[in-house]
């Protein structure tokens, strides 16, 4: 937790700022200026960056090896205190960087003051934040892979289970359960590719850009970039300290992924209702009612559906922060982290909850099959048969099929329940062979075009994804 500032902490803060300031900050200024309440989440990344910087300063002869050794051990002590929860954060020291440096000075003394040689808090925070976002992209990649694996299991189990396909939430054509699951595999697969693409693009190191213009010290930016797992140093020091594209791109990727999660969550809410009964969600991801004992509410899906608002809001907020800033660093950019932290937390929670629901849910094959044949779902198959067998233009076949649908509605039955004589009212050339295409199983089996719903195509796509 953050301590109440004391005179000693304020004095330490003044030392960090330098001799330009005679007095400590006003309490209101301190409150608006401090970021330690949230940027302490960057502690591990901050210490990793400082360790890499110190090792480089030693390797280039800028610091004595004894100073580097003291800094190295001191930083490890600070990290262990933070991980153990014994570190005392101070708002008077503003941020994670100054909190760490102040504690390092208490531990190792004078060498701590040499750690900041050749860098600024501007490149330091950009490096910390990039490292954190990169870690989050890696975690998101793993979470997406787990969700895709759960969807593949569902698709494989029901590759040939028929269900209704919808447009406008109206029965359109029969599809298979496996095909529907694989649609979400494709969607989350695109999210996975965006995560990997964003990670590759952001993987340059700001460290060594200093305040905005680089440094006159003979630093080795290649060394620190490599030590921190970056592909290369950022090529322009002005851009390096003012760039937050990596955070915006993470939020953009998270927002699109949240849309996909929300769409699937909406389907699960509908499918688990008493009116549909397509799926049963496990007790682990459902809740009951305080007054209606029969209720089993899909609360996890509903909460996932709501998360998109927070993630969208985070993206909009950061874009508004960045939209009017001149180069290079402005204090506005302190407002870049809370939105990203919140969006990341909610995205990871939503992905985990969705993976759990998909893994645990049970599809009601009988209800899916019963719904697949309702609502004249094989009308398009009839029209296609008229084109393929009788050689009719599709528009004429469409018209004939529509008239037969109207007849079935009038009779209170479905298309396969019409007699051959009823069918021949629409067109005298229709033969009994037409009934072969009006069953839902025959319908889905016929959709063998690449990416179609035929079970053989679904299984081929499952195999492709598993490879």
Short mmCIF file of C-alpha atoms in Angstrom, two decimals:
data_model
loop_
_atom_site.label_atom_id
_atom_site.label_comp_id
_atom_site.label_asym_id
_atom_site.label_seq_id
_atom_site.Cartn_x
_atom_site.Cartn_y
_atom_site.Cartn_z
CA UNK A 1 0.00 0.00 0.00
CA UNK A 2 1.06 3.64 -0.43
CA UNK A 3 2.32 5.33 2.72
CA UNK A 4 1.36 8.80 3.88
CA UNK A 5 4.20 11.08 2.72
CA UNK A 6 6.64 12.18 5.39
CA UNK A 7 9.30 14.92 5.38
CA UNK A 8 12.07 12.44 4.66
CA UNK A 9 10.26 11.15 1.59
CA UNK A 10 9.66 14.69 0.36
CA UNK A 11 13.33 15.45 0.84
CA UNK A 12 14.21 12.35 -1.16
CA UNK A 13 11.84 13.47 -3.91
CA UNK A 14 13.56 16.85 -4.06
CA UNK A 15 16.91 15.12 -4.43
CA UNK A 16 15.50 13.14 -7.34
CA UNK A 17 14.29 16.30 -9.05
CA UNK A 18 17.57 18.15 -8.41
CA UNK A 19 18.52 21.62 -7.21
CA UNK A 20 16.02 23.50 -9.36
CA UNK A 21 13.32 23.19 -6.67
CA UNK A 22 13.71 24.68 -3.18
CA UNK A 23 10.42 23.44 -1.71
CA UNK A 24 8.58 20.15 -1.79
CA UNK A 25 5.36 19.81 -3.78
CA UNK A 26 2.03 21.05 -2.55
CA UNK A 27 -0.29 18.26 -1.39
CA UNK A 28 -2.65 18.81 -4.32
CA UNK A 29 0.24 18.82 -6.80
CA UNK A 30 1.55 15.67 -5.18
CA UNK A 31 -1.84 13.97 -5.53
CA UNK A 32 -2.23 14.82 -9.22
CA UNK A 33 1.40 14.13 -10.03
CA UNK A 34 1.91 10.78 -8.33
CA UNK A 35 1.38 7.59 -10.33
CA UNK A 36 2.77 5.02 -7.91
CA UNK A 37 -0.73 3.80 -7.00
CA UNK A 38 -0.98 2.15 -10.42
CA UNK A 39 2.46 2.10 -12.04
CA UNK A 40 3.83 -0.10 -9.28
CA UNK A 41 2.52 -2.88 -11.52
CA UNK A 42 5.59 -2.12 -13.65
CA UNK A 43 8.00 -3.01 -10.83
CA UNK A 44 9.37 -6.22 -12.36
CA UNK A 45 9.82 -4.57 -15.75
CA UNK A 46 11.43 -1.48 -14.19
CA UNK A 47 13.98 -3.55 -12.30
CA UNK A 48 14.70 -5.69 -15.38
CA UNK A 49 15.36 -2.53 -17.38
CA UNK A 50 17.60 -1.10 -14.67
CA UNK A 51 19.58 -4.31 -14.40
CA UNK A 52 20.17 -4.38 -18.17
CA UNK A 53 21.15 -0.71 -18.14
CA UNK A 54 23.59 -1.19 -15.26
CA UNK A 55 25.25 -4.19 -16.91
CA UNK A 56 25.66 -2.17 -20.10
CA UNK A 57 27.15 0.78 -18.21
CA UNK A 58 29.70 -1.61 -16.74
CA UNK A 59 30.47 -3.32 -20.06
CA UNK A 60 31.11 0.04 -21.76
CA UNK A 61 33.34 1.30 -18.93
CA UNK A 62 30.95 4.05 -17.93
CA UNK A 63 30.57 2.54 -14.45
CA UNK A 64 33.09 0.68 -12.32
CA UNK A 65 32.45 -3.05 -11.97
CA UNK A 66 32.11 -2.63 -8.19
CA UNK A 67 29.28 -0.15 -8.70
CA UNK A 68 27.56 -2.50 -11.15
CA UNK A 69 27.84 -5.40 -8.70
CA UNK A 70 26.37 -3.30 -5.89
CA UNK A 71 23.50 -2.11 -8.11
CA UNK A 72 22.83 -5.65 -9.33
CA UNK A 73 22.53 -7.05 -5.82
CA UNK A 74 20.60 -4.05 -4.58
CA UNK A 75 18.03 -4.31 -7.35
CA UNK A 76 17.52 -8.01 -6.61
CA UNK A 77 16.90 -7.10 -2.97
CA UNK A 78 14.34 -4.47 -4.00
CA UNK A 79 12.61 -6.97 -6.27
CA UNK A 80 12.43 -9.58 -3.50
CA UNK A 81 10.91 -7.00 -1.14
CA UNK A 82 8.27 -6.06 -3.70
CA UNK A 83 7.43 -9.68 -4.44
CA UNK A 84 7.21 -10.42 -0.69
CA UNK A 85 4.89 -7.45 -0.15
CA UNK A 86 7.22 -5.75 2.35
CA UNK A 87 8.27 -2.85 0.12
CA UNK A 88 6.94 0.52 1.30
CA UNK A 89 5.73 2.58 -1.65
CA UNK A 90 5.67 6.36 -1.21
CA UNK A 91 3.45 8.81 -3.08
CA UNK A 92 5.99 11.55 -2.39
CA UNK A 93 8.41 9.67 -4.66
CA UNK A 94 5.83 9.88 -7.48
CA UNK A 95 6.37 6.70 -9.47
CA UNK A 96 7.85 3.24 -9.55
CA UNK A 97 11.18 4.48 -10.93
CA UNK A 98 11.89 6.91 -8.09
CA UNK A 99 10.56 4.51 -5.46
CA UNK A 100 12.94 1.81 -6.64
CA UNK A 101 15.89 4.19 -6.93
CA UNK A 102 15.29 5.67 -3.47
CA UNK A 103 15.20 2.22 -1.88
CA UNK A 104 18.26 1.18 -3.87
CA UNK A 105 20.13 4.15 -2.41
CA UNK A 106 19.16 3.06 1.10
CA UNK A 107 20.58 -0.39 0.38
CA UNK A 108 23.79 0.33 -1.60
CA UNK A 109 24.42 4.03 -1.04
CA UNK A 110 26.33 6.13 -3.59
CA UNK A 111 26.36 3.64 -6.52
CA UNK A 112 22.57 3.99 -6.74
CA UNK A 113 23.01 7.58 -7.88
CA UNK A 114 25.10 6.41 -10.84
CA UNK A 115 22.43 4.04 -12.19
CA UNK A 116 20.60 6.83 -13.99
CA UNK A 117 23.65 7.74 -16.10
CA UNK A 118 22.77 7.85 -19.79
CA UNK A 119 19.03 7.51 -19.40
CA UNK A 120 15.93 9.48 -18.39
CA UNK A 121 12.64 8.61 -16.81
CA UNK A 122 11.21 9.23 -20.28
CA UNK A 123 12.95 6.29 -21.93
CA UNK A 124 12.74 4.31 -18.70
CA UNK A 125 8.94 4.44 -18.50
CA UNK A 126 8.56 3.77 -22.23
CA UNK A 127 10.75 0.68 -21.81
CA UNK A 128 8.90 -0.52 -18.71
CA UNK A 129 5.51 -0.07 -20.33
CA UNK A 130 6.59 -1.81 -23.54
CA UNK A 131 7.91 -4.75 -21.56
CA UNK A 132 4.63 -4.97 -19.64
CA UNK A 133 2.48 -4.80 -22.78
CA UNK A 134 4.71 -7.39 -24.45
CA UNK A 135 4.24 -9.73 -21.48
CA UNK A 136 0.50 -9.13 -21.74
CA UNK A 137 0.48 -9.97 -25.45
CA UNK A 138 2.28 -13.23 -24.64
CA UNK A 139 -0.33 -14.04 -21.98
CA UNK A 140 -3.14 -13.18 -24.39
CA UNK A 141 -1.63 -15.48 -27.00
CA UNK A 142 -1.65 -18.37 -24.54
CA UNK A 143 -5.23 -17.62 -23.50
CA UNK A 144 -6.41 -17.53 -27.10
CA UNK A 145 -4.68 -20.81 -27.85
CA UNK A 146 -6.51 -22.42 -24.91
CA UNK A 147 -9.87 -21.09 -26.12
CA UNK A 148 -9.22 -22.26 -29.68
CA UNK A 149 -8.30 -25.73 -28.37
CA UNK A 150 -11.59 -25.90 -26.43
CA UNK A 151 -13.54 -24.88 -29.54
CA UNK A 152 -11.74 -27.50 -31.63
CA UNK A 153 -12.77 -30.16 -29.12
CA UNK A 154 -16.40 -29.07 -29.40
CA UNK A 155 -16.18 -28.98 -33.21
CA UNK A 156 -14.65 -32.44 -33.42
CA UNK A 157 -17.28 -33.94 -31.12
CA UNK A 158 -20.13 -32.51 -33.21
CA UNK A 159 -18.69 -32.37 -36.71
CA UNK A 160 -21.82 -34.01 -38.15
CA UNK A 161 -24.47 -32.79 -35.68
CA UNK A 162 -27.06 -30.77 -37.59
CA UNK A 163 -28.37 -27.47 -36.27
CA UNK A 164 -30.06 -24.43 -37.77
CA UNK A 165 -27.93 -21.73 -39.32
CA UNK A 166 -29.37 -18.24 -38.92
CA UNK A 167 -29.41 -14.92 -40.69
CA UNK A 168 -31.23 -12.05 -38.96
CA UNK A 169 -31.69 -14.64 -36.17
CA UNK A 170 -34.18 -16.33 -38.48
CA UNK A 171 -33.76 -19.92 -39.66
CA UNK A 172 -31.76 -19.86 -42.88
CA UNK A 173 -30.08 -23.17 -43.78
CA UNK A 174 -29.00 -26.19 -41.76
CA UNK A 175 -25.36 -26.30 -40.73
CA UNK A 176 -23.40 -28.50 -38.37
CA UNK A 177 -22.43 -27.82 -34.77
CA UNK A 178 -18.82 -28.37 -35.76
CA UNK A 179 -19.10 -25.77 -38.51
CA UNK A 180 -20.51 -23.21 -36.08
CA UNK A 181 -17.72 -23.86 -33.57
CA UNK A 182 -15.13 -23.56 -36.32
CA UNK A 183 -16.49 -20.13 -37.25
CA UNK A 184 -15.35 -18.94 -33.83
CA UNK A 185 -12.02 -20.72 -34.25
CA UNK A 186 -11.48 -18.57 -37.35
CA UNK A 187 -12.48 -15.41 -35.48
CA UNK A 188 -10.24 -16.05 -32.49
CA UNK A 189 -7.54 -17.22 -34.89
CA UNK A 190 -7.53 -13.74 -36.43
CA UNK A 191 -7.22 -12.31 -32.93
CA UNK A 192 -4.24 -14.60 -32.38
CA UNK A 193 -2.59 -13.35 -35.56
CA UNK A 194 -3.19 -9.72 -34.52
CA UNK A 195 -1.58 -10.40 -31.14
CA UNK A 196 1.49 -11.91 -32.80
CA UNK A 197 1.64 -9.12 -35.37
CA UNK A 198 1.39 -6.41 -32.71
CA UNK A 199 4.12 -8.05 -30.66
CA UNK A 200 6.49 -8.20 -33.62
CA UNK A 201 5.89 -4.55 -34.53
CA UNK A 202 6.36 -3.16 -31.01
CA UNK A 203 9.53 -5.09 -30.18
CA UNK A 204 12.09 -2.28 -30.36
CA UNK A 205 13.79 -0.88 -27.28
CA UNK A 206 13.37 2.76 -26.18
CA UNK A 207 16.12 2.38 -23.55
CA UNK A 208 18.99 4.77 -24.21
CA UNK A 209 16.87 7.35 -26.02
CA UNK A 210 17.21 9.30 -22.75
CA UNK A 211 14.98 12.37 -22.35
CA UNK A 212 14.42 12.87 -26.09
CA UNK A 213 17.75 13.42 -27.87
CA UNK A 214 19.90 10.44 -26.92
CA UNK A 215 22.98 10.77 -24.74
CA UNK A 216 26.63 11.79 -25.05
CA UNK A 217 27.74 8.75 -23.02
CA UNK A 218 29.13 5.87 -25.13
CA UNK A 219 26.25 3.53 -24.32
CA UNK A 220 25.55 0.28 -26.18
CA UNK A 221 21.85 0.26 -27.03
CA UNK A 222 22.16 -3.01 -28.93
CA UNK A 223 23.34 -4.68 -25.73
CA UNK A 224 20.42 -3.48 -23.62
CA UNK A 225 17.92 -4.27 -26.39
CA UNK A 226 19.20 -7.84 -26.62
CA UNK A 227 19.26 -8.27 -22.83
CA UNK A 228 15.59 -7.29 -22.63
CA UNK A 229 14.49 -9.48 -25.53
CA UNK A 230 13.94 -6.69 -28.03
CA UNK A 231 14.79 -7.17 -31.68
CA UNK A 232 16.63 -3.85 -31.95
CA UNK A 233 16.88 -0.39 -30.40
CA UNK A 234 14.23 2.11 -31.47
CA UNK A 235 15.76 4.10 -34.33
CA UNK A 236 14.68 7.62 -33.36
CA UNK A 237 15.06 8.94 -29.83
CA UNK A 238 12.22 11.48 -30.17
CA UNK A 239 9.81 8.81 -31.35
CA UNK A 240 11.06 6.28 -28.82
CA UNK A 241 10.02 8.32 -25.77
CA UNK A 242 6.76 9.64 -27.23
CA UNK A 243 5.48 6.45 -28.89
CA UNK A 244 2.47 4.76 -27.32
CA UNK A 245 1.32 3.02 -30.50
CA UNK A 246 2.14 -0.30 -28.87
CA UNK A 247 -0.41 0.39 -26.12
CA UNK A 248 -3.01 1.63 -28.59
CA UNK A 249 -2.46 -1.41 -30.78
CA UNK A 250 -2.84 -3.71 -27.80
CA UNK A 251 -6.12 -2.00 -26.94
CA UNK A 252 -7.28 -2.21 -30.55
CA UNK A 253 -6.48 -5.92 -30.65
CA UNK A 254 -8.17 -6.40 -27.29
CA UNK A 255 -11.25 -4.52 -28.51
CA UNK A 256 -11.71 -6.69 -31.60
CA UNK A 257 -11.20 -9.81 -29.52
CA UNK A 258 -13.76 -8.52 -27.01
CA UNK A 259 -16.26 -8.09 -29.85
CA UNK A 260 -15.81 -11.75 -30.77
CA UNK A 261 -16.16 -12.82 -27.14
CA UNK A 262 -19.29 -10.72 -26.81
CA UNK A 263 -20.88 -12.16 -29.95
CA UNK A 264 -20.26 -15.70 -28.76
CA UNK A 265 -21.48 -14.82 -25.27
CA UNK A 266 -24.73 -13.52 -26.77
CA UNK A 267 -25.25 -16.80 -28.60
CA UNK A 268 -24.63 -18.77 -25.42
CA UNK A 269 -27.21 -16.64 -23.59
CA UNK A 270 -29.75 -17.36 -26.34
CA UNK A 271 -28.85 -21.02 -26.78
CA UNK A 272 -29.06 -21.80 -23.06
CA UNK A 273 -32.57 -20.35 -22.75
CA UNK A 274 -35.61 -22.57 -22.24
CA UNK A 275 -36.89 -21.48 -25.64
CA UNK A 276 -33.80 -22.81 -27.46
CA UNK A 277 -32.22 -25.46 -25.20
CA UNK A 278 -29.34 -25.82 -27.64
CA UNK A 279 -26.73 -25.97 -24.86
CA UNK A 280 -26.48 -26.57 -21.16
CA UNK A 281 -23.87 -24.52 -19.34
CA UNK A 282 -22.14 -26.09 -16.37
CA UNK A 283 -22.96 -25.07 -12.82
CA UNK A 284 -19.43 -23.65 -12.57
CA UNK A 285 -20.34 -20.84 -14.97
CA UNK A 286 -23.98 -20.25 -14.03
CA UNK A 287 -25.85 -18.76 -11.08
CA UNK A 288 -29.32 -19.08 -9.61
CA UNK A 289 -32.06 -16.67 -8.68
CA UNK A 290 -32.74 -15.42 -5.16
CA UNK A 291 -36.49 -15.79 -5.68
CA UNK A 292 -37.08 -18.16 -8.63
CA UNK A 293 -35.77 -21.63 -7.80
CA UNK A 294 -36.00 -22.91 -11.38
CA UNK A 295 -33.59 -20.33 -12.77
CA UNK A 296 -30.10 -21.12 -14.05
CA UNK A 297 -28.64 -17.88 -15.30
CA UNK A 298 -25.75 -17.63 -17.80
CA UNK A 299 -24.12 -14.84 -15.78
CA UNK A 300 -20.58 -15.55 -16.95
CA UNK A 301 -21.66 -15.09 -20.57
CA UNK A 302 -23.56 -11.92 -19.73
CA UNK A 303 -20.58 -10.45 -17.91
CA UNK A 304 -18.29 -11.29 -20.82
CA UNK A 305 -20.78 -9.51 -23.07
CA UNK A 306 -20.47 -6.42 -20.86
CA UNK A 307 -16.65 -6.41 -20.73
CA UNK A 308 -16.46 -5.05 -24.27
CA UNK A 309 -17.68 -1.66 -23.00
CA UNK A 310 -14.79 -1.29 -20.60
CA UNK A 311 -12.25 -2.39 -23.17
CA UNK A 312 -13.65 -0.06 -25.84
CA UNK A 313 -13.64 2.74 -23.29
CA UNK A 314 -9.98 2.15 -22.52
CA UNK A 315 -9.05 2.41 -26.19
CA UNK A 316 -11.03 5.61 -26.66
CA UNK A 317 -9.58 7.16 -23.50
CA UNK A 318 -5.97 6.55 -24.52
CA UNK A 319 -6.57 7.81 -28.04
CA UNK A 320 -7.98 11.02 -26.56
CA UNK A 321 -4.92 11.37 -24.31
CA UNK A 322 -2.51 10.98 -27.23
CA UNK A 323 -4.34 12.78 -30.03
CA UNK A 324 -3.00 16.32 -29.49
CA UNK A 325 0.43 15.78 -27.95
CA UNK A 326 3.48 17.36 -29.59
CA UNK A 327 6.79 15.53 -29.50
CA UNK A 328 8.34 14.35 -27.29
CA UNK A 329 7.18 13.52 -23.74
CA UNK A 330 4.32 15.29 -21.98
CA UNK A 331 3.00 14.55 -18.51
CA UNK A 332 -0.33 13.69 -20.13
CA UNK A 333 1.29 10.38 -20.99
CA UNK A 334 1.20 9.39 -17.34
CA UNK A 335 -2.49 8.72 -18.07
CA UNK A 336 -1.58 5.95 -20.52
CA UNK A 337 -1.43 3.02 -18.11
CA UNK A 338 -4.58 2.66 -16.02
CA UNK A 339 -6.77 2.09 -19.08
CA UNK A 340 -4.38 -0.52 -20.46
CA UNK A 341 -4.13 -2.29 -17.10
CA UNK A 342 -7.91 -2.40 -16.74
CA UNK A 343 -8.50 -3.58 -20.31
CA UNK A 344 -5.85 -6.28 -19.99
CA UNK A 345 -7.28 -7.57 -16.72
CA UNK A 346 -10.79 -7.74 -18.14
CA UNK A 347 -9.70 -9.32 -21.43
CA UNK A 348 -7.80 -12.08 -19.63
CA UNK A 349 -10.75 -12.71 -17.30
CA UNK A 350 -13.19 -12.86 -20.22
CA UNK A 351 -10.96 -15.24 -22.19
CA UNK A 352 -10.55 -17.54 -19.20
CA UNK A 353 -14.30 -17.54 -18.49
CA UNK A 354 -15.16 -18.24 -22.12
CA UNK A 355 -12.65 -21.08 -22.29
CA UNK A 356 -14.19 -22.58 -19.16
CA UNK A 357 -17.72 -22.30 -20.51
CA UNK A 358 -16.81 -23.83 -23.86
CA UNK A 359 -14.92 -26.68 -22.23
CA UNK A 360 -17.79 -27.49 -19.86
CA UNK A 361 -20.88 -26.87 -21.97
CA UNK A 362 -22.99 -29.70 -23.33
CA UNK A 363 -24.70 -29.38 -26.70
CA UNK A 364 -28.23 -30.82 -26.85
CA UNK A 365 -27.97 -32.80 -30.06
CA UNK A 366 -31.68 -33.68 -30.17
CA UNK A 367 -32.79 -30.06 -29.77
CA UNK A 368 -30.28 -28.92 -32.38
CA UNK A 369 -31.53 -31.51 -34.86
CA UNK A 370 -35.19 -30.71 -34.22
CA UNK A 371 -34.56 -27.02 -34.81
CA UNK A 372 -32.44 -27.70 -37.89
CA UNK A 373 -35.40 -29.00 -39.86
CA UNK A 374 -37.83 -26.28 -38.79
CA UNK A 375 -38.55 -23.01 -40.53
CA UNK A 376 -38.21 -24.36 -44.11
CA UNK A 377 -34.44 -24.55 -43.68
CA UNK A 378 -34.00 -26.70 -46.81
CA UNK A 379 -35.80 -24.29 -49.14
CA UNK A 380 -32.52 -23.31 -50.78
CA UNK A 381 -31.77 -26.99 -51.38
CA UNK A 382 -35.07 -27.27 -53.24
CA UNK A 383 -34.25 -24.23 -55.36
CA UNK A 384 -30.77 -25.60 -56.11
CA UNK A 385 -32.30 -28.95 -57.11
CA UNK A 386 -34.64 -27.22 -59.57
CA UNK A 387 -31.63 -25.48 -61.13
CA UNK A 388 -29.36 -28.50 -61.12
CA UNK A 389 -31.85 -31.20 -62.25
CA UNK A 390 -34.48 -29.32 -64.25
CA UNK A 391 -32.16 -26.67 -65.64
CA UNK A 392 -34.35 -23.76 -64.50
CA UNK A 393 -32.91 -20.26 -64.09
CA UNK A 394 -32.25 -19.63 -60.41
CA UNK A 395 -34.73 -16.76 -60.21
CA UNK A 396 -37.52 -18.97 -61.56
CA UNK A 397 -36.49 -21.75 -59.16
CA UNK A 398 -36.51 -19.21 -56.33
CA UNK A 399 -40.06 -18.18 -57.22
CA UNK A 400 -41.31 -21.79 -57.42
CA UNK A 401 -39.72 -22.63 -54.10
CA UNK A 402 -41.30 -19.60 -52.50
CA UNK A 403 -44.73 -20.68 -53.69
CA UNK A 404 -44.18 -24.17 -52.24
CA UNK A 405 -43.08 -22.66 -48.92
CA UNK A 406 -46.31 -20.67 -48.91
CA UNK A 407 -48.25 -23.87 -49.60
CA UNK A 408 -46.51 -25.68 -46.74
CA UNK A 409 -47.29 -22.78 -44.42
CA UNK A 410 -50.92 -22.98 -45.47
CA UNK A 411 -50.95 -26.74 -44.78
CA UNK A 412 -49.19 -26.27 -41.45
CA UNK A 413 -46.29 -28.55 -42.39
CA UNK A 414 -42.67 -28.34 -43.53
CA UNK A 415 -41.38 -28.81 -47.09
CA UNK A 416 -40.44 -32.51 -46.75
CA UNK A 417 -44.02 -33.19 -45.57
CA UNK A 418 -45.59 -32.03 -48.86
CA UNK A 419 -46.65 -34.79 -51.24
CA UNK A 420 -45.17 -35.19 -54.72
CA UNK A 421 -48.49 -33.95 -56.12
CA UNK A 422 -48.19 -30.85 -53.94
CA UNK A 423 -44.67 -30.32 -55.28
CA UNK A 424 -45.82 -30.66 -58.89
CA UNK A 425 -48.25 -27.81 -58.35
CA UNK A 426 -45.14 -25.66 -58.26
CA UNK A 427 -43.59 -27.32 -61.32
CA UNK A 428 -44.78 -30.36 -63.24
CA UNK A 429 -41.21 -31.61 -63.77
CA UNK A 430 -40.50 -32.24 -60.09
CA UNK A 431 -39.94 -35.93 -59.36
CA UNK A 432 -39.70 -37.94 -56.17
CA UNK A 433 -35.91 -37.51 -56.26
CA UNK A 434 -36.44 -34.05 -54.82
CA UNK A 435 -37.09 -35.53 -51.38
CA UNK A 436 -33.50 -36.72 -51.24
CA UNK A 437 -32.31 -33.12 -50.84
CA UNK A 438 -34.97 -31.97 -48.39
CA UNK A 439 -33.59 -33.80 -45.34
CA UNK A 440 -31.27 -31.72 -43.18
CA UNK A 441 -28.57 -34.40 -43.10
CA UNK A 442 -28.52 -34.57 -46.88
CA UNK A 443 -28.50 -30.78 -47.01
CA UNK A 444 -25.39 -30.35 -44.85
CA UNK A 445 -23.64 -33.29 -46.51
CA UNK A 446 -24.06 -31.61 -49.90
CA UNK A 447 -22.27 -28.39 -48.85
CA UNK A 448 -18.85 -29.71 -49.83
CA UNK A 449 -17.34 -26.49 -51.20
CA UNK A 450 -14.17 -25.36 -49.43
CA UNK A 451 -15.12 -23.90 -46.05
CA UNK A 452 -18.62 -25.38 -46.27
CA UNK A 453 -20.63 -27.06 -43.55
CA UNK A 454 -20.33 -30.64 -44.83
CA UNK A 455 -18.86 -32.84 -42.08
CA UNK A 456 -15.93 -33.82 -44.31
CA UNK A 457 -15.08 -30.14 -44.76
CA UNK A 458 -15.45 -29.45 -41.05
CA UNK A 459 -13.11 -32.30 -40.20
CA UNK A 460 -10.60 -31.07 -42.76
CA UNK A 461 -10.60 -27.62 -41.15
CA UNK A 462 -10.21 -29.12 -37.69
CA UNK A 463 -7.19 -31.09 -38.92
CA UNK A 464 -5.70 -27.94 -40.48
CA UNK A 465 -6.00 -26.05 -37.21
CA UNK A 466 -4.60 -28.88 -35.16
CA UNK A 467 -1.56 -29.01 -37.40
#
